[in-house]
Coordinates of N, CA, C and O in Angstrom, one line a residue:
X31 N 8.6 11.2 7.7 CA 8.7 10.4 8.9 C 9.4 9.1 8.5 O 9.0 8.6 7.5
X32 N 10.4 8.4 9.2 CA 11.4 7.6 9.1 C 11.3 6.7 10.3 O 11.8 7.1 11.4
X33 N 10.7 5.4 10.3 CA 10.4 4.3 11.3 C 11.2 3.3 10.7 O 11.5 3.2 9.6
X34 N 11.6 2.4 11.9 CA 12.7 1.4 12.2 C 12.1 0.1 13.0 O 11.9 0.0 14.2
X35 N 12.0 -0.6 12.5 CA 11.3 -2.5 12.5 C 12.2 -3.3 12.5 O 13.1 -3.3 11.7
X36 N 11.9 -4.1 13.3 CA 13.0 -5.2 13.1 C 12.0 -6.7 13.5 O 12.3 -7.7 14.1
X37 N 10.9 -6.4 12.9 CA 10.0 -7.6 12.8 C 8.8 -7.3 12.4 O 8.4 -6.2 12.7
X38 N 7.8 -8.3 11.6 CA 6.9 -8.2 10.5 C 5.7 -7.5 12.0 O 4.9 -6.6 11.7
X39 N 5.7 -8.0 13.2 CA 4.9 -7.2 14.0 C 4.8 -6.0 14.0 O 3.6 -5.5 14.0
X40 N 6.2 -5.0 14.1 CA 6.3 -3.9 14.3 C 6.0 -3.1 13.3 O 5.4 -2.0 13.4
X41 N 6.5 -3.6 12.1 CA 5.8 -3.0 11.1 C 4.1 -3.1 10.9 O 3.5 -2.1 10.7
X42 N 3.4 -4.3 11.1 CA 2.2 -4.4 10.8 C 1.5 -2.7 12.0 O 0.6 -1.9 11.6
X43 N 2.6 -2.8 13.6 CA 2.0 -2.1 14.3 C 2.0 -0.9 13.4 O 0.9 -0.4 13.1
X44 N 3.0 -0.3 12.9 CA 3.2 0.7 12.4 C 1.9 1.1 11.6 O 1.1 1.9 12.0
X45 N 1.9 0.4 10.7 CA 0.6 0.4 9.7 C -0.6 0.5 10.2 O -1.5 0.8 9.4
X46 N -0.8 0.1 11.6 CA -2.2 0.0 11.9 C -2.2 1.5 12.4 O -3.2 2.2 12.1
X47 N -1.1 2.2 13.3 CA -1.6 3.4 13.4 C -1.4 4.7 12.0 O -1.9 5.8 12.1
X48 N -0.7 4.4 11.2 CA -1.0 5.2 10.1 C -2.1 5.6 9.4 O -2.4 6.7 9.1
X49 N -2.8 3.9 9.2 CA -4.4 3.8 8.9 C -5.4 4.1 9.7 O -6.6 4.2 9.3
X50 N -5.2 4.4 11.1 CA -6.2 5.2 11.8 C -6.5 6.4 12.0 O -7.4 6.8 12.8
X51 N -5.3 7.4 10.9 CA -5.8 8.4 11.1 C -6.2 8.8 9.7 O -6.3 9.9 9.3
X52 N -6.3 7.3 8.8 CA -7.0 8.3 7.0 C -8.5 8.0 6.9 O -9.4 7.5 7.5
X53 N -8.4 8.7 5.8 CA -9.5 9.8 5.9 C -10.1 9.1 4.2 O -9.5 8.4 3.4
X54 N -11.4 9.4 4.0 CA -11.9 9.2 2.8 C -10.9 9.6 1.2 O -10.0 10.4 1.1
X55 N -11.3 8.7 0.5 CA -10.1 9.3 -0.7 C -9.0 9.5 -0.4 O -8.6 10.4 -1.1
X56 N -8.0 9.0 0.5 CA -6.7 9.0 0.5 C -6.3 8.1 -0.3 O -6.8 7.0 -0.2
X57 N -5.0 8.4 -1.3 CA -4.4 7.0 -1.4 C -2.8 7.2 -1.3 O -2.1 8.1 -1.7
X58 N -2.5 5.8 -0.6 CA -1.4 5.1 0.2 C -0.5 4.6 -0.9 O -0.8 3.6 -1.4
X59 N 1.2 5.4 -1.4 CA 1.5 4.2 -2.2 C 2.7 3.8 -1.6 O 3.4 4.5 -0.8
X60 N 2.9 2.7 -1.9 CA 3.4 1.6 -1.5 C 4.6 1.0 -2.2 O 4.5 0.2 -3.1
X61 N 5.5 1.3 -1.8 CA 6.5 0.6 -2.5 C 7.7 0.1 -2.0 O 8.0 0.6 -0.9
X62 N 8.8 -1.1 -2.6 CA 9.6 -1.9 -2.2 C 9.8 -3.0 -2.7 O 8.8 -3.7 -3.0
X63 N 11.0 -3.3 -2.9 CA 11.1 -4.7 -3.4 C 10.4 -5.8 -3.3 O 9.6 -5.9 -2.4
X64 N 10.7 -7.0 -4.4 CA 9.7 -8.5 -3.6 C 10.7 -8.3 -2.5 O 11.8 -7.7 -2.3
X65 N 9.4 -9.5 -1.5 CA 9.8 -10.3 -0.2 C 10.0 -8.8 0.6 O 10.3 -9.1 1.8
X66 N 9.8 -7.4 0.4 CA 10.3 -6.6 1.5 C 9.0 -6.2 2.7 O 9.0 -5.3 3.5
X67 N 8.0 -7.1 2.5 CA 7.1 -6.8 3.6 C 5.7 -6.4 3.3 O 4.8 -6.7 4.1
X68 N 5.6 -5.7 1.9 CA 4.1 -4.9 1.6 C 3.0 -5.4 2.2 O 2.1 -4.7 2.8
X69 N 3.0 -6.7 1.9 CA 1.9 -7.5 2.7 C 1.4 -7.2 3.8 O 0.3 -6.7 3.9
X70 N 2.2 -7.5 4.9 CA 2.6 -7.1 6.4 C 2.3 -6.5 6.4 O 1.3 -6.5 7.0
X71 N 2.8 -4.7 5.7 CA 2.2 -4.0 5.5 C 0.6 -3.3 5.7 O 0.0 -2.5 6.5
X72 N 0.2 -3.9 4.5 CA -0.8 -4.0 4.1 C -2.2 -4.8 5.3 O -3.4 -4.5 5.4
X73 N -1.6 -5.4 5.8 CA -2.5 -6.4 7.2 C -1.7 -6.1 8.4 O -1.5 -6.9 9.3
X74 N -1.4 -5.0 8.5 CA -1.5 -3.7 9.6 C -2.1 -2.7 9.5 O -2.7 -2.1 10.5
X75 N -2.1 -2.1 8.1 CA -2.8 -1.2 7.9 C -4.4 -1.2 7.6 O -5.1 -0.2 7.6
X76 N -5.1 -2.9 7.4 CA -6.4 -2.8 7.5 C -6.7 -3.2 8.8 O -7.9 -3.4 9.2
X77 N -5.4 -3.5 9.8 CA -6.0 -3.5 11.2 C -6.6 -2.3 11.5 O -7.6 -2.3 12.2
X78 N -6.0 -1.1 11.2 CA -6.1 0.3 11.6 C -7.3 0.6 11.1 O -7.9 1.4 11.8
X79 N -7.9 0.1 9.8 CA -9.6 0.3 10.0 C -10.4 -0.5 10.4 O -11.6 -0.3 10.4
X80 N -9.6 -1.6 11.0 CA -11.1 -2.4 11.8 C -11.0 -3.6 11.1 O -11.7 -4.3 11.7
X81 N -10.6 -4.2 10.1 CA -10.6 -5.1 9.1 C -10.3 -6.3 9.4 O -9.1 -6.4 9.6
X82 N -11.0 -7.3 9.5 CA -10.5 -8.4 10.2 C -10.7 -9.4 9.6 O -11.1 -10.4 10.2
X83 N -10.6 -9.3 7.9 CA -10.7 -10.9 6.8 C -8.9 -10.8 6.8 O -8.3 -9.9 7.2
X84 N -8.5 -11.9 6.4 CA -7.4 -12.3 5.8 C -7.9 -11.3 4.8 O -8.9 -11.2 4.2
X85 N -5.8 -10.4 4.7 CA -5.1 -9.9 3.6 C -4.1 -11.0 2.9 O -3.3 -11.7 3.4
X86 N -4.6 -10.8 1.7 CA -3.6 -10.9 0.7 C -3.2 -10.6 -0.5 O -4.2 -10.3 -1.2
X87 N -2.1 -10.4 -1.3 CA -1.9 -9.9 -2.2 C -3.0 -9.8 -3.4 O -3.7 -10.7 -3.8
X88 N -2.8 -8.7 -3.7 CA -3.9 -8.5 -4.9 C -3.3 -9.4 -6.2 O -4.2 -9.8 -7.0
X89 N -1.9 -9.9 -6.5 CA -1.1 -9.6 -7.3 C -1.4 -10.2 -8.9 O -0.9 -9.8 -10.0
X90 N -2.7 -11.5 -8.5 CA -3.4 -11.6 -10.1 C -4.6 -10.7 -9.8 O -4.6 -9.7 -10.5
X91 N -5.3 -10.7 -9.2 CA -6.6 -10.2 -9.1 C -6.3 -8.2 -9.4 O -7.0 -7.7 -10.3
X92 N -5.8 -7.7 -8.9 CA -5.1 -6.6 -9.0 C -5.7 -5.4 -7.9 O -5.2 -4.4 -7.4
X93 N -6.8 -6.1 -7.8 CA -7.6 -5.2 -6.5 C -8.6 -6.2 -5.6 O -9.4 -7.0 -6.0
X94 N -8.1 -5.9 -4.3 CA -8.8 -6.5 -3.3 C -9.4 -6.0 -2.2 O -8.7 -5.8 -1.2
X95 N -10.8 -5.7 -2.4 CA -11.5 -4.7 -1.7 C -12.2 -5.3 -0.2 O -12.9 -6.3 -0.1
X96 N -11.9 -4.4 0.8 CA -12.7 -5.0 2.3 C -13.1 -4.1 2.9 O -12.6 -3.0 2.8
X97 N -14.2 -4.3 3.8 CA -14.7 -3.8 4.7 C -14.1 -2.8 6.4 O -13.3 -3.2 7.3
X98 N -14.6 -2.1 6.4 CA -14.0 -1.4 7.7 C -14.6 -0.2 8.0 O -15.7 0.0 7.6
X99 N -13.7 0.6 8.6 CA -14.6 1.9 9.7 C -14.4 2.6 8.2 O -15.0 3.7 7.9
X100 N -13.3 1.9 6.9 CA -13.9 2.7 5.9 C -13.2 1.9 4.7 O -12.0 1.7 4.9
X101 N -13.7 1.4 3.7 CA -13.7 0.8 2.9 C -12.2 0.7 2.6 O -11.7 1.8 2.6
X102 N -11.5 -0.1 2.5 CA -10.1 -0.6 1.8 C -9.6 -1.2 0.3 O -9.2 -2.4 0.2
X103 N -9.7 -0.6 -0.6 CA -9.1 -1.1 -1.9 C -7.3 -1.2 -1.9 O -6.5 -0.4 -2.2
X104 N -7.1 -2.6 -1.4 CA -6.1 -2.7 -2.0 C -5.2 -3.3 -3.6 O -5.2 -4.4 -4.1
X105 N -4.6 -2.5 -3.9 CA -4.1 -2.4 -5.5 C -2.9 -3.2 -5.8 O -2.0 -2.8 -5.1
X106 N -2.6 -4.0 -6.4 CA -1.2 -4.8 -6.7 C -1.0 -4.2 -8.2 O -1.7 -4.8 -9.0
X107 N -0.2 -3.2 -8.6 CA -0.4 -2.9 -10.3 C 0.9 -3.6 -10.5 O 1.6 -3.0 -11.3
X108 N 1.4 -4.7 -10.1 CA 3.0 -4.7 -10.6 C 2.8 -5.5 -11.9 O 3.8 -5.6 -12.6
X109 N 1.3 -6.1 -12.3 CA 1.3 -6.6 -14.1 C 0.8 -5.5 -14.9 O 1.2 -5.2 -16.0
X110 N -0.2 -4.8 -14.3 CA -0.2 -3.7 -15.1 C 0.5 -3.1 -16.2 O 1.1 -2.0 -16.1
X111 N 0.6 -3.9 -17.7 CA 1.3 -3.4 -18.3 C 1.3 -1.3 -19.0 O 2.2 -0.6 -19.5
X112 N 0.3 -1.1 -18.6 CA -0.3 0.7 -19.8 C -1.2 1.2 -18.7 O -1.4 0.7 -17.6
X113 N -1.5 2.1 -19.3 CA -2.4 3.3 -18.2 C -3.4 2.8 -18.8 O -4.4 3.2 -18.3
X114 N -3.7 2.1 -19.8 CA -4.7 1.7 -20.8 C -5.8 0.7 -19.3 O -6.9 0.8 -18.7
X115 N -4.7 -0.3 -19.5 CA -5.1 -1.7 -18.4 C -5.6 -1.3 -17.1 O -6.4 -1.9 -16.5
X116 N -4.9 0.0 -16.6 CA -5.3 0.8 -15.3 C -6.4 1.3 -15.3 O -7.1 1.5 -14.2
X117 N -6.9 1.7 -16.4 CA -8.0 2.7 -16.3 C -9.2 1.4 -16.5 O -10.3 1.4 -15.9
X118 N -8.8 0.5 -17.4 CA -9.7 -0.5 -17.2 C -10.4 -1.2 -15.9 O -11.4 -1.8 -15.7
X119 N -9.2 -0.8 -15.2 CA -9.9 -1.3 -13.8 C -11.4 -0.4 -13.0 O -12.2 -0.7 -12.2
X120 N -11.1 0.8 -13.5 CA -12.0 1.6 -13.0 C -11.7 2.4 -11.9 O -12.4 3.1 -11.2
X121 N -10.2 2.2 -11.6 CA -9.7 2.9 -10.6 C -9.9 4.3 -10.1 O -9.6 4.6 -9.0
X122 N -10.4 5.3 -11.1 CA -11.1 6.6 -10.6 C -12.0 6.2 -9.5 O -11.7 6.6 -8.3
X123 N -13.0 5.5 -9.7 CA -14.1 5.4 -8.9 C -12.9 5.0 -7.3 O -12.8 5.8 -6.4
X124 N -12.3 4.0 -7.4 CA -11.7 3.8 -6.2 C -10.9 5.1 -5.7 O -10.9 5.2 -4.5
X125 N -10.2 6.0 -6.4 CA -9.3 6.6 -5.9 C -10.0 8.1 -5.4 O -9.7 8.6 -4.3
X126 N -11.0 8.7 -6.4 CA -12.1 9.6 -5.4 C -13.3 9.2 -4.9 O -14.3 9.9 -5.0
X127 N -13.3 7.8 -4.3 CA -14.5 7.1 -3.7 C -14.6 7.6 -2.1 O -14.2 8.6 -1.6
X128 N -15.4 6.5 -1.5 CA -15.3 6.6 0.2 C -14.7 5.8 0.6 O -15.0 5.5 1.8
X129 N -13.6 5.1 0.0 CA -12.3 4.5 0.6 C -11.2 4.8 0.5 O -10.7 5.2 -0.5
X130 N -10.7 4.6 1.3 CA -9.0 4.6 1.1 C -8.2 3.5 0.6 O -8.0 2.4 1.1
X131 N -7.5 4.0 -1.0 CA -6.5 2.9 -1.6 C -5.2 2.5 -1.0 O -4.7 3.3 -0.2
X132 N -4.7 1.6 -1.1 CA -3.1 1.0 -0.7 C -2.6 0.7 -1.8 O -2.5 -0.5 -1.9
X133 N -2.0 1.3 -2.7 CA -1.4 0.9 -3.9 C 0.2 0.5 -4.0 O 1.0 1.3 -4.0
X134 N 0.4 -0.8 -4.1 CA 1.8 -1.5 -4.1 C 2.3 -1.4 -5.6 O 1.7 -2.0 -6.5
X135 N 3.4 -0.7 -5.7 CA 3.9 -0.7 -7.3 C 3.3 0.4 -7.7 O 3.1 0.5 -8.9
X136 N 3.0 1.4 -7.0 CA 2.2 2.5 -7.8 C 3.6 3.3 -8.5 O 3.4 4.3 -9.2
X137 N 4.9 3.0 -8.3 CA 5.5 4.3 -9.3 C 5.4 3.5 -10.7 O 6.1 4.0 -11.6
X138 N 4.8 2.5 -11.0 CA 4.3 1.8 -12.1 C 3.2 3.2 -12.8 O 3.2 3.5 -14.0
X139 N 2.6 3.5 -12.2 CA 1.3 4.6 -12.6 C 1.3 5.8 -12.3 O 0.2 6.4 -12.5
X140 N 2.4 6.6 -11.9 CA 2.4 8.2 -11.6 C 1.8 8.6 -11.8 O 1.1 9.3 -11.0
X141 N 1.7 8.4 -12.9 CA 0.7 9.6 -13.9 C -0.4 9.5 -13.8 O -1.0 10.5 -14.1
X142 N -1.2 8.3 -13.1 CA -2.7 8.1 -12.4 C -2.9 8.8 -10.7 O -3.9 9.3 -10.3
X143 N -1.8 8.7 -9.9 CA -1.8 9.3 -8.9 C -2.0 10.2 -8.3 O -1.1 11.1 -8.3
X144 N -3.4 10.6 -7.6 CA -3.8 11.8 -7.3 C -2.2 12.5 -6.7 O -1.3 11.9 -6.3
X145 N -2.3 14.3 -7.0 CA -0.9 14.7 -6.1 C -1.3 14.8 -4.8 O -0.3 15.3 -4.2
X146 N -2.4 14.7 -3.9 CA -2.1 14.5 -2.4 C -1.7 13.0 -1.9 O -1.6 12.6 -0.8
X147 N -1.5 12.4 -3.0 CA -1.5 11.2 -2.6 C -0.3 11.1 -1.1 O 0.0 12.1 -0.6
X148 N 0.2 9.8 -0.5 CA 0.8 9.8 0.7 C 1.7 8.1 0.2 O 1.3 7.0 0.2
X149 N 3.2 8.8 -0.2 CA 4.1 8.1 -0.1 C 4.8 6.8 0.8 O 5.9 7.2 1.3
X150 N 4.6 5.5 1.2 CA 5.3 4.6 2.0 C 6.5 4.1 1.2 O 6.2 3.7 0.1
X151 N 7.5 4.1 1.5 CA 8.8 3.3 1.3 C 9.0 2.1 2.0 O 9.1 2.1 3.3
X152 N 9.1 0.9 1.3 CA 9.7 0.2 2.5 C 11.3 -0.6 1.9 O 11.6 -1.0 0.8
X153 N 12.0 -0.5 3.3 CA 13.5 -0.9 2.6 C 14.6 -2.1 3.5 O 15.0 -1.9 4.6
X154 N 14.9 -3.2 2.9 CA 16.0 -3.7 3.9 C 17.3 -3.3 4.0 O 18.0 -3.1 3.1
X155 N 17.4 -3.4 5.0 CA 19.0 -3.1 5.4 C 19.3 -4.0 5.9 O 19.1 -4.1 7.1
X156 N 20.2 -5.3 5.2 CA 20.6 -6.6 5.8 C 21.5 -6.5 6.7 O 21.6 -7.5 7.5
X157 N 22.6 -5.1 6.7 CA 24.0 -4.7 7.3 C 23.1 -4.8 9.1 O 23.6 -5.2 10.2
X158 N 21.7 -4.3 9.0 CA 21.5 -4.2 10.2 C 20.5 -5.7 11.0 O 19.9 -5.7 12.1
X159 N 20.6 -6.7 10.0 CA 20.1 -7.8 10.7 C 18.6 -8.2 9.1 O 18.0 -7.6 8.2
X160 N 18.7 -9.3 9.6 CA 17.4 -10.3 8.7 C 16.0 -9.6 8.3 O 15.5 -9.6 7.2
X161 N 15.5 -9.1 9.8 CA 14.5 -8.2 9.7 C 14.3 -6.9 10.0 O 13.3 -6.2 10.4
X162 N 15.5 -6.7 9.6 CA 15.0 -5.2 9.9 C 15.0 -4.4 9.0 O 15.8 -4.4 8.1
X163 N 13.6 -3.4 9.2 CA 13.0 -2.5 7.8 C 12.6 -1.0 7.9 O 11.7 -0.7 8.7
X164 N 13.2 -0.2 7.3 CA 13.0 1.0 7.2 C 12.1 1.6 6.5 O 12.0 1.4 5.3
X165 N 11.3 2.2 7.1 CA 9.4 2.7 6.4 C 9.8 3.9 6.5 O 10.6 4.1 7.4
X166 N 9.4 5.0 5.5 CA 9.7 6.2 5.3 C 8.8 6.7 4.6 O 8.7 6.4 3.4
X167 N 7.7 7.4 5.3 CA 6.6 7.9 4.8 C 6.8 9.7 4.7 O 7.4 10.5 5.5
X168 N 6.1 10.0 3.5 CA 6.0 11.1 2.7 C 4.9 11.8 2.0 O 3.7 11.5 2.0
X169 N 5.3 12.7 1.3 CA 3.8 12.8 0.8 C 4.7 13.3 -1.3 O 4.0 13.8 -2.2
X170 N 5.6 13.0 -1.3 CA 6.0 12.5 -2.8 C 7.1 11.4 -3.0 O 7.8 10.6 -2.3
X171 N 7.1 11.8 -4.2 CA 7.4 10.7 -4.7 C 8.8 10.6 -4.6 O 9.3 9.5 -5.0

């Protein structure tokens, strides 16, 4: 599926109905350049479980976990140097837990990636103006 934004709203809307229809143990990965939105992203998609703390990047912390109709781990692995440092986090527990992950930078970790996992792309296309962003959701990689 291939969606078309042309403002951090529409995307956030986007994300909030993606995340209302997951389900336990799903994980979400996330990818895109800096500055291309993940965030936004990411604080649409815990609209869609009900989540109403301020999102923000995980990006020192590496995981930032919240409350909702179902628990939200979200993942920033972009320092993640090894699968070494990954597993240190304990991320099994999060990824067949009772939440649903958001992992930004996950083609950093393939190799940790459940295979149902559920592919987001996000991309600019400046030819078509400042904000506008192409989401292209999948289920590989």
């Amino acid at each position: 599926m291939v969606y078309e934004t042309n403002s951090p709203s529409q995307t956030k809307a986007i994300a909030c109905e993606i995340a209302k229809t997951a389900t336990p143990s799903q994980v979400y990965c996330l990818s895109g350049d800096l500055g291309v939105g993940k965030t936004e992203f990411a604080k649409g998609f815990a609209l869609g479980l009900n989540i109403t703390d301020d999102i923000t990047s995980p990006t020192f912390t590496i995981i930032n976990e919240y409350s909702g109709r179902l628990p939200l781990y979200h993942f920033d692995v972009y320092r993640i140097k090894n699968v070494q440092e990954m597993e240190d986090t304990g991320y099994e527990d999060y990824f067949y837990g009772r939440g649903v992950c958001l992992v930004e930078w996950a083609e950093l970790i393939l190799e940790l990636i459940p295979t149902d996992a559920s592919y987001i792309k996000i991309e600019k296309d400046y030819s078509r103006g400042e904000d506008f962003r192409r989401i292209t959701v999948g289920v590989n990689a």
